[in-house]
XYZ file of N, CA and C in Angstrom:
663
model
N 0.851 -1.210 0.000
C 0.000 0.000 0.000
C 0.879 1.250 0.000
N 0.453 2.262 -0.706
C 1.258 3.470 -0.875
C 1.057 4.464 0.262
N -0.002 4.276 1.064
C -0.300 5.262 2.097
C -1.229 6.348 1.599
N -1.474 6.411 0.292
C -2.425 7.376 -0.265
C -3.837 6.845 -0.026
N -4.732 7.725 0.453
C -6.108 7.290 0.728
C -6.879 7.176 -0.585
N -7.515 6.019 -0.835
C -8.303 5.885 -2.066
C -9.446 6.906 -2.101
N -9.613 7.537 -3.254
C -10.636 8.584 -3.387
C -11.601 8.360 -4.537
N -11.289 7.382 -5.416
C -12.140 7.174 -6.598
C -12.323 5.687 -6.873
N -13.510 5.356 -7.329
C -13.836 4.002 -7.763
C -14.009 4.040 -9.279
N -13.164 3.304 -9.977
C -13.162 3.300 -11.446
C -13.638 1.929 -11.920
N -14.753 1.920 -12.642
C -15.375 0.659 -13.035
C -15.322 0.430 -14.538
N -15.010 -0.801 -14.925
C -15.313 -1.255 -16.274
C -16.842 -1.271 -16.389
N -17.373 -1.295 -17.597
C -18.830 -1.232 -17.749
C -19.460 -2.604 -17.996
N -19.226 -3.167 -19.198
C -19.850 -4.452 -19.529
C -19.312 -5.578 -18.668
N -20.197 -6.283 -17.977
C -19.788 -7.370 -17.093
C -19.641 -6.934 -15.654
N -19.305 -5.652 -15.449
C -19.114 -5.132 -14.088
C -20.344 -4.332 -13.647
N -20.735 -3.339 -14.440
C -21.959 -2.581 -14.136
C -23.190 -3.326 -14.664
N -23.066 -3.874 -15.859
C -24.184 -4.647 -16.432
C -23.874 -6.138 -16.380
N -24.922 -6.931 -16.341
C -24.744 -8.378 -16.459
C -24.206 -8.693 -17.847
N -23.404 -9.734 -17.941
C -22.844 -10.120 -19.238
C -23.943 -10.676 -20.140
N -23.676 -10.659 -21.432
C -24.605 -11.276 -22.387
C -24.713 -12.784 -22.162
N -23.702 -13.378 -21.526
C -23.769 -14.815 -21.210
C -24.871 -15.100 -20.186
N -25.055 -14.151 -19.277
C -26.037 -14.337 -18.194
C -27.465 -14.064 -18.639
N -27.627 -13.446 -19.802
C -28.969 -13.027 -20.222
C -29.404 -13.719 -21.524
N -28.872 -14.933 -21.765
C -29.267 -15.680 -22.967
C -30.786 -15.855 -23.056
N -31.423 -16.143 -21.934
C -32.884 -16.373 -21.962
C -33.622 -15.105 -22.410
N -33.192 -13.945 -21.898
C -33.772 -12.658 -22.311
C -33.546 -12.427 -23.805
N -32.336 -12.720 -24.256
C -31.977 -12.515 -25.662
C -32.828 -13.401 -26.570
N -32.937 -14.674 -26.187
C -33.706 -15.619 -27.006
C -35.166 -15.184 -27.117
N -35.721 -14.723 -25.996
C -37.116 -14.244 -26.028
C -37.243 -13.003 -26.915
N -36.301 -12.074 -26.749
C -36.359 -10.818 -27.514
C -36.238 -11.056 -29.016
N -35.465 -12.075 -29.393
C -35.200 -12.322 -30.813
C -36.087 -13.420 -31.397
N -36.943 -14.014 -30.560
C -37.818 -15.077 -31.050
C -37.078 -16.373 -31.340
N -35.980 -16.604 -30.615
C -35.209 -17.840 -30.794
C -35.676 -18.896 -29.794
N -35.528 -20.160 -30.183
C -35.893 -21.263 -29.296
C -34.985 -21.249 -28.059
N -35.557 -21.520 -26.891
C -34.764 -21.570 -25.648
C -33.617 -22.563 -25.815
N -32.424 -22.134 -25.394
C -31.254 -23.008 -25.486
C -30.476 -22.873 -26.780
N -30.954 -22.011 -27.691
C -30.257 -21.812 -28.981
C -28.846 -21.268 -28.746
N -28.721 -20.314 -27.836
C -27.412 -19.694 -27.565
C -26.705 -20.528 -26.498
N -25.675 -21.257 -26.913
C -25.053 -22.206 -25.982
C -23.616 -21.845 -25.617
N -23.139 -20.681 -26.081
C -21.791 -20.244 -25.688
C -21.898 -19.516 -24.349
N -21.020 -19.892 -23.427
C -21.171 -19.421 -22.044
C -19.941 -18.679 -21.522
N -18.910 -18.505 -22.359
C -17.755 -17.702 -21.948
C -17.190 -18.098 -20.603
N -17.075 -17.144 -19.671
C -16.433 -17.424 -18.380
C -17.231 -18.389 -17.508
N -18.500 -18.605 -17.846
C -19.330 -19.503 -17.034
C -19.138 -20.966 -17.421
N -18.553 -21.202 -18.595
C -18.255 -22.570 -19.018
C -17.201 -22.519 -20.129
N -15.962 -22.137 -19.767
C -14.917 -21.966 -20.783
C -14.689 -23.227 -21.622
N -14.879 -24.401 -21.008
C -14.614 -25.656 -21.732
C -15.487 -25.791 -22.971
N -16.680 -25.200 -22.941
C -17.613 -25.353 -24.060
C -17.542 -24.169 -25.047
N -16.622 -23.249 -24.812
C -16.561 -22.041 -25.640
C -15.126 -21.820 -26.129
N -14.814 -22.471 -27.265
C -13.443 -22.414 -27.801
C -13.041 -20.984 -28.163
N -14.005 -20.203 -28.654
C -13.712 -18.823 -29.035
C -13.303 -18.004 -27.814
N -13.991 -18.215 -26.699
C -13.651 -17.528 -25.444
C -12.241 -17.902 -24.996
N -11.904 -19.185 -25.127
C -10.560 -19.634 -24.721
C -9.494 -18.966 -25.591
N -9.800 -18.772 -26.873
C -8.859 -18.067 -27.762
C -8.645 -16.631 -27.295
N -9.737 -15.998 -26.848
C -9.629 -14.624 -26.363
C -8.792 -14.569 -25.087
N -9.050 -15.510 -24.181
C -8.300 -15.523 -22.922
C -6.804 -15.785 -23.156
N -6.507 -16.490 -24.237
C -5.099 -16.776 -24.576
C -4.467 -15.647 -25.401
N -5.222 -14.536 -25.575
C -4.753 -13.381 -26.350
C -4.534 -13.702 -27.827
N -5.205 -14.745 -28.333
C -5.119 -15.067 -29.765
C -6.060 -14.156 -30.572
N -7.153 -13.747 -29.940
C -8.061 -12.764 -30.539
C -8.394 -11.729 -29.460
N -8.872 -10.569 -29.887
C -9.231 -9.522 -28.921
C -10.676 -9.719 -28.442
N -11.026 -8.996 -27.391
C -12.403 -9.042 -26.906
C -13.352 -8.522 -27.992
N -12.923 -7.511 -28.719
C -13.751 -6.982 -29.816
C -13.973 -8.051 -30.890
N -12.910 -8.819 -31.193
C -13.040 -9.887 -32.205
C -14.031 -10.954 -31.738
N -13.953 -11.285 -30.444
C -14.877 -12.290 -29.899
C -16.321 -11.855 -30.144
N -16.624 -10.613 -29.757
C -18.012 -10.148 -29.852
C -18.440 -9.873 -31.288
N -17.488 -9.517 -32.137
C -17.812 -9.325 -33.558
C -18.290 -10.653 -34.160
N -17.592 -11.734 -33.798
C -17.966 -13.067 -34.287
C -19.337 -13.474 -33.752
N -19.565 -13.283 -32.455
C -20.858 -13.644 -31.854
C -21.993 -12.798 -32.451
N -21.709 -11.530 -32.708
C -22.721 -10.644 -33.300
C -23.172 -11.170 -34.663
N -22.197 -11.538 -35.490
C -22.530 -12.043 -36.829
C -23.305 -13.350 -36.740
N -22.886 -14.225 -35.810
C -23.569 -15.521 -35.623
C -25.039 -15.320 -35.262
N -25.287 -14.450 -34.274
C -26.661 -14.252 -33.799
C -27.489 -13.550 -34.874
N -26.879 -12.608 -35.590
C -27.575 -11.967 -36.708
C -28.041 -12.994 -37.733
N -27.140 -13.942 -38.052
C -27.500 -14.987 -39.021
C -28.668 -15.832 -38.520
N -28.709 -16.078 -37.201
C -29.801 -16.885 -36.622
C -31.165 -16.235 -36.849
N -31.183 -14.905 -36.920
C -32.467 -14.219 -37.162
C -32.590 -13.753 -38.619
N -31.663 -14.265 -39.470
C -31.751 -13.980 -40.897
C -31.323 -12.584 -41.284
N -30.417 -11.988 -40.487
C -29.964 -10.630 -40.776
C -28.442 -10.568 -40.783
N -27.920 -9.509 -41.375
C -26.471 -9.306 -41.438
C -26.091 -8.237 -40.417
N -25.649 -8.681 -39.248
C -25.262 -7.747 -38.189
C -23.755 -7.560 -38.208
N -23.320 -6.321 -38.368
C -21.892 -6.007 -38.366
C -21.464 -5.359 -37.047
N -22.385 -4.663 -36.384
C -22.018 -3.878 -35.194
C -22.545 -4.518 -33.929
N -21.671 -4.595 -32.943
C -22.049 -5.136 -31.637
C -23.254 -4.397 -31.055
N -23.330 -3.087 -31.316
C -24.436 -2.307 -30.748
C -25.785 -2.799 -31.280
N -25.805 -3.336 -32.513
C -27.048 -3.899 -33.061
C -27.485 -5.083 -32.202
N -26.539 -5.956 -31.887
C -26.803 -7.134 -31.051
C -27.342 -6.696 -29.688
N -26.621 -5.804 -29.036
C -27.007 -5.399 -27.675
C -28.379 -4.726 -27.672
N -28.596 -3.828 -28.620
C -29.872 -3.100 -28.630
C -31.046 -4.020 -28.946
N -30.829 -4.974 -29.850
C -31.905 -5.905 -30.173
C -32.140 -6.893 -29.029
N -31.062 -7.265 -28.335
C -31.162 -8.265 -27.268
C -31.710 -7.680 -25.972
N -31.358 -6.423 -25.694
C -31.681 -5.869 -24.365
C -31.977 -4.383 -24.365
N -32.190 -3.814 -25.537
C -32.330 -2.362 -25.651
C -33.625 -1.791 -25.106
N -34.665 -2.622 -24.996
C -35.970 -2.098 -24.565
C -35.909 -1.534 -23.152
N -35.103 -2.167 -22.295
C -35.037 -1.737 -20.895
C -33.614 -1.880 -20.369
N -32.770 -0.858 -20.618
C -31.374 -0.936 -20.153
C -31.255 -1.249 -18.662
N -32.165 -0.693 -17.855
C -32.095 -0.882 -16.409
C -32.190 -2.363 -16.024
N -32.870 -3.157 -16.850
C -33.083 -4.579 -16.537
C -31.783 -5.381 -16.513
N -30.749 -4.866 -17.172
C -29.498 -5.633 -17.209
C -28.409 -5.046 -16.297
N -28.727 -3.990 -15.561
C -27.778 -3.463 -14.572
C -27.725 -4.438 -13.393
N -26.522 -4.762 -12.966
C -26.396 -5.649 -11.802
C -26.948 -4.924 -10.575
N -27.861 -5.563 -9.815
C -28.355 -4.905 -8.593
C -27.221 -4.605 -7.612
N -26.207 -5.493 -7.592
C -25.051 -5.267 -6.698
C -24.271 -4.027 -7.141
N -24.225 -3.807 -8.461
C -23.528 -2.628 -8.989
C -24.257 -1.362 -8.569
N -25.560 -1.361 -8.770
C -26.356 -0.181 -8.405
C -26.171 0.149 -6.926
N -26.209 -0.887 -6.081
C -26.084 -0.667 -4.634
C -24.695 -0.102 -4.299
N -23.666 -0.731 -4.846
C -22.292 -0.299 -4.545
C -22.032 1.123 -5.043
N -22.516 1.428 -6.231
C -22.312 2.765 -6.814
C -22.998 3.822 -5.957
N -24.208 3.549 -5.508
C -24.935 4.523 -4.686
C -24.284 4.682 -3.308
N -23.780 3.583 -2.741
C -23.080 3.655 -1.449
C -21.828 4.520 -1.589
N -21.048 4.269 -2.650
C -19.813 5.034 -2.869
C -20.125 6.513 -3.101
N -21.134 6.777 -3.902
C -21.504 8.169 -4.206
C -21.930 8.909 -2.944
N -22.750 8.261 -2.129
C -23.218 8.875 -0.873
C -22.055 9.169 0.064
N -21.024 8.312 0.014
C -19.852 8.488 0.882
C -18.868 9.521 0.331
N -19.192 10.108 -0.825
C -18.320 11.142 -1.393
C -17.174 10.603 -2.223
N -17.231 9.313 -2.575
C -16.194 8.730 -3.427
C -16.449 9.161 -4.874
N -15.390 9.582 -5.570
C -15.537 9.922 -6.988
C -15.752 8.640 -7.791
N -16.574 8.732 -8.841
C -16.901 7.570 -9.668
C -16.511 7.830 -11.122
N -15.956 6.792 -11.753
C -15.598 6.896 -13.168
C -15.833 5.550 -13.846
N -16.109 5.603 -15.141
C -16.134 4.402 -15.973
C -14.912 4.455 -16.885
N -14.199 3.333 -16.987
C -13.120 3.186 -17.964
C -13.441 1.952 -18.793
N -13.912 2.182 -20.015
C -14.413 1.094 -20.860
C -13.703 1.068 -22.208
N -13.506 -0.139 -22.720
C -12.934 -0.262 -24.057
C -13.976 -0.066 -25.159
N -15.258 -0.215 -24.811
C -16.246 -0.223 -25.886
C -17.662 0.081 -25.427
N -17.826 1.044 -24.510
C -19.166 1.307 -23.985
C -20.139 1.655 -25.127
N -19.877 2.742 -25.827
C -20.817 3.141 -26.889
C -20.703 2.251 -28.127
N -19.500 1.702 -28.374
C -19.323 0.800 -29.510
C -20.240 -0.417 -29.373
N -20.288 -0.992 -28.168
C -21.083 -2.195 -27.923
C -22.541 -1.865 -27.599
N -22.751 -0.856 -26.763
C -24.094 -0.620 -26.222
C -24.877 0.439 -26.987
N -24.155 1.351 -27.634
C -24.827 2.455 -28.325
C -25.069 3.614 -27.375
N -24.954 4.815 -27.901
C -25.079 6.028 -27.080
C -26.459 6.123 -26.416
N -27.503 5.701 -27.140
C -28.864 5.840 -26.591
C -29.063 4.946 -25.366
N -28.406 3.775 -25.364
C -28.472 2.865 -24.206
C -27.908 3.587 -22.974
N -26.727 4.164 -23.144
C -26.068 4.862 -22.026
C -26.923 6.031 -21.536
N -27.515 6.758 -22.470
C -28.293 7.940 -22.081
C -29.579 7.587 -21.343
N -29.993 6.313 -21.439
C -31.206 5.889 -20.724
C -30.887 5.180 -19.410
N -29.654 5.332 -18.936
C -29.272 4.760 -17.644
C -29.036 5.886 -16.645
N -30.035 6.214 -15.824
C -29.880 7.329 -14.877
C -28.703 7.153 -13.919
N -28.347 5.902 -13.639
C -27.240 5.619 -12.715
C -25.942 6.294 -13.163
N -25.749 6.402 -14.470
C -24.495 6.967 -14.976
C -24.373 8.460 -14.708
N -25.471 9.099 -14.336
C -25.410 10.526 -13.979
C -24.591 10.743 -12.700
N -24.391 9.677 -11.916
C -23.610 9.784 -10.678
C -22.102 9.795 -10.941
N -21.704 9.498 -12.173
C -20.276 9.370 -12.493
C -19.686 10.714 -12.909
N -18.487 10.975 -12.397
C -17.767 12.214 -12.738
C -17.309 12.209 -14.188
N -16.888 11.014 -14.642
C -16.337 10.938 -15.998
C -16.526 9.544 -16.573
N -16.634 9.486 -17.894
C -16.642 8.213 -18.618
C -15.548 8.303 -19.671
N -14.549 7.449 -19.534
C -13.462 7.392 -20.513
C -13.702 6.131 -21.342
N -14.040 6.335 -22.615
C -14.529 5.251 -23.475
C -13.658 5.174 -24.724
N -13.011 4.029 -24.903
C -12.108 3.855 -26.052
C -12.841 3.853 -27.393
N -14.176 3.791 -27.361
C -14.946 4.018 -28.593
C -14.490 5.332 -29.218
N -14.164 6.309 -28.369
C -13.762 7.647 -28.828
C -12.266 7.909 -28.673
N -11.672 7.453 -27.558
C -10.236 7.746 -27.343
C -9.346 6.886 -28.235
N -9.868 5.699 -28.637
C -9.124 4.726 -29.459
C -7.960 4.080 -28.708
N -7.871 4.313 -27.401
C -6.791 3.708 -26.617
C -7.397 2.653 -25.688
N -7.080 1.394 -25.964
C -7.700 0.273 -25.256
C -6.895 -0.140 -24.031
N -7.596 -0.448 -22.932
C -6.943 -1.182 -21.851
C -6.409 -2.483 -22.449
N -5.264 -2.971 -22.053
C -4.417 -2.557 -20.926
C -3.317 -1.546 -21.260
N -3.476 -0.751 -22.309
C -2.501 0.303 -22.610
C -2.440 1.268 -21.424
N -1.237 1.531 -20.938
C -1.040 2.397 -19.764
C -1.716 3.762 -19.944
N -1.782 4.240 -21.189
C -2.364 5.567 -21.443
C -3.858 5.616 -21.116
N -4.540 4.472 -21.222
C -5.978 4.433 -20.914
C -6.214 4.761 -19.439
N -5.376 4.185 -18.577
C -5.520 4.429 -17.134
C -5.113 5.865 -16.798
N -4.060 6.340 -17.467
C -3.609 7.726 -17.242
C -4.728 8.715 -17.578
N -5.484 8.423 -18.634
C -6.583 9.319 -19.032
C -7.637 9.449 -17.956
N -7.965 8.329 -17.304
C -9.005 8.407 -16.275
C -8.478 9.158 -15.051
N -7.194 8.978 -14.733
C -6.588 9.738 -13.635
C -6.621 11.238 -13.909
N -6.304 11.591 -15.150
C -6.329 13.014 -15.548
C -7.746 13.581 -15.469
N -8.718 12.796 -15.941
C -10.110 13.265 -15.925
C -10.613 13.468 -14.503
N -10.149 12.611 -13.586
C -10.561 12.725 -12.173
C -9.692 13.714 -11.400
N -8.591 14.130 -12.021
C -7.604 14.984 -11.353
C -7.098 14.326 -10.069
N -6.761 13.054 -10.200
C -6.242 12.280 -9.070
C -5.041 11.442 -9.523
N -4.097 11.187 -8.599
C -3.041 10.230 -8.933
C -3.650 8.823 -9.031
N -3.069 7.983 -9.857
C -3.656 6.654 -10.065
C -3.630 5.790 -8.806
N -2.690 6.069 -7.898
C -2.665 5.252 -6.666
C -3.758 5.651 -5.674
N -4.571 6.665 -6.063
C -5.748 7.024 -5.244
C -7.032 6.467 -5.870
N -6.873 5.609 -6.886
C -8.034 5.052 -7.596
C -8.085 3.539 -7.431
N -9.290 3.034 -7.180
C -9.531 1.588 -7.130
C -10.202 1.199 -8.451
N -9.550 0.317 -9.193
C -10.032 -0.072 -10.525
C -10.607 -1.480 -10.491
N -11.790 -1.648 -11.099
C -12.500 -2.934 -11.089
C -12.789 -3.367 -12.524
N -12.338 -4.575 -12.884
C -12.539 -5.080 -14.253
C -12.648 -6.606 -14.194
N -13.397 -7.180 -15.148
C -13.554 -8.637 -15.142
C -12.519 -9.350 -16.013
N -11.710 -8.585 -16.748
C -10.673 -9.187 -17.587
C -9.306 -9.038 -16.917
N -8.636 -10.186 -16.690
C -7.368 -10.159 -15.941
C -6.316 -9.274 -16.613
N -6.280 -9.282 -17.957
C -5.263 -8.479 -18.642
C -5.443 -6.993 -18.326
N -6.703 -6.563 -18.171
C -6.972 -5.149 -17.866
C -6.619 -4.823 -16.424
N -6.844 -5.793 -15.531
C -6.448 -5.625 -14.128
C -4.920 -5.543 -14.034
N -4.236 -6.426 -14.749
C -2.765 -6.400 -14.747
C -2.246 -5.061 -15.265
N -2.915 -4.525 -16.292
C -2.526 -3.216 -16.827
C -2.679 -2.116 -15.796
N -3.760 -2.205 -15.004
C -4.010 -1.200 -13.965
C -2.982 -1.298 -12.844
N -2.606 -2.533 -12.498
C -1.553 -2.734 -11.487
C -0.258 -2.080 -11.976
N 0.090 -2.316 -13.232
C 1.312 -1.730 -13.816
C 1.249 -0.203 -13.823
N 0.018 0.335 -13.948
C -0.156 1.798 -13.964
C -0.160 2.387 -12.554
N -0.181 1.520 -11.526
C -0.096 1.989 -10.146
C -1.412 2.088 -9.408
N -2.481 1.500 -9.966
C -3.803 1.577 -9.316
C -3.993 0.429 -8.323
N -4.880 0.645 -7.360
C -5.407 -0.451 -6.554
C -6.420 -1.179 -7.438
N -6.541 -2.483 -7.311
C -7.384 -3.220 -8.258
C -8.247 -4.288 -7.580
N -9.336 -4.602 -8.265
C -10.178 -5.748 -7.933
C -10.452 -6.487 -9.238
N -10.091 -7.769 -9.277
C -10.425 -8.597 -10.441
C -11.848 -9.100 -10.228
N -12.780 -8.510 -10.953
C -14.207 -8.773 -10.764
C -14.564 -10.177 -11.237
N -15.269 -10.914 -10.375
C -15.729 -12.268 -10.707
C -17.200 -12.184 -11.101
N -17.497 -12.401 -12.393
C -18.879 -12.270 -12.870
C -19.812 -13.282 -12.204
N -19.240 -14.360 -11.667
C -20.063 -15.362 -10.983
C -20.329 -14.991 -9.523
N -19.558 -14.014 -9.007
C -19.736 -13.582 -7.613
C -19.689 -12.058 -7.507
N -20.687 -11.389 -8.111
C -20.646 -9.919 -8.143
C -20.694 -9.275 -6.761
N -21.471 -9.836 -5.832
C -21.572 -9.225 -4.493
C -20.220 -9.260 -3.786
N -19.526 -10.391 -3.883
C -18.214 -10.505 -3.231
C -17.232 -9.501 -3.849
N -17.268 -9.373 -5.164
C -16.340 -8.462 -5.841
C -16.613 -7.007 -5.467
N -17.891 -6.624 -5.410
C -18.216 -5.246 -5.025
C -17.892 -4.997 -3.555
N -18.094 -5.999 -2.714
C -17.731 -5.851 -1.298
C -16.230 -5.603 -1.169
N -15.445 -6.326 -1.960
C -13.987 -6.139 -1.947
C -13.617 -4.730 -2.405
N -14.289 -4.249 -3.458
C -14.001 -2.900 -3.965
C -14.313 -1.841 -2.907
N -15.482 -1.962 -2.281
C -15.881 -0.975 -1.269
C -14.996 -1.026 -0.030
N -14.452 -2.220 0.268
C -13.628 -2.348 1.474
C -12.378 -1.460 1.411
N -11.932 -1.140 0.212
C -10.777 -0.237 0.063
C -11.084 1.148 0.628
N -12.363 1.493 0.681
C -12.779 2.824 1.192
C -13.355 2.725 2.612
N -13.241 1.532 3.219
C -13.811 1.335 4.548
C -15.329 1.259 4.529
N -15.898 0.876 3.351
C -17.350 0.773 3.204
C -17.764 -0.677 3.040
N -19.043 -0.971 3.321
C -19.561 -2.322 3.127
C -20.755 -2.279 2.165
N -21.033 -3.432 1.566
C -22.118 -3.515 0.588
C -23.467 -3.686 1.239
N -23.479 -4.134 2.482
C -24.783 -4.426 3.126
C -25.580 -3.156 3.379
């Protein structure tokens, strides 16, 4: 520990603030009129059955490549040519963005905000994947001081410059920021940049948020 008091909570968006698309297959299938069980790729919830996910984890393909492939696959299932991830997300879950926000995320964000902790999002693809209109219909994001989104900056985590940008936007040194992400490579990048970190477990969101809040002497309950 550096002795610097943590002052900001910096969150990845997809998977951390929102439930992953793996967790909402049933919602997606209903929204798209697909038979239950059609979507059988489970990513971190069943890596053995998802060769594409394993390729991503091995850094053979990027996270963007993974979702580009899944987007095209699902588009074909409904007889359409989908090129953009935002098409997939909006068709799968666009009717009610709030429905896919993790309840644990909402609770933790409100606890941190009430305690005076600065809030930021550092995402590789918030608007690229979700679309600007999705973000604008999430009132929770109004609590955030800044959103640094590589859709616009073009600098992807784990590039050190991505973390530096969020520090600059918050006007804080990086060792005063707690960074939360579900991808280990992004957590490792944040460690290298000097941040406090939590490797978010999508299967245990409450435990991960409790760990994040504990850095500020706060609890999730």
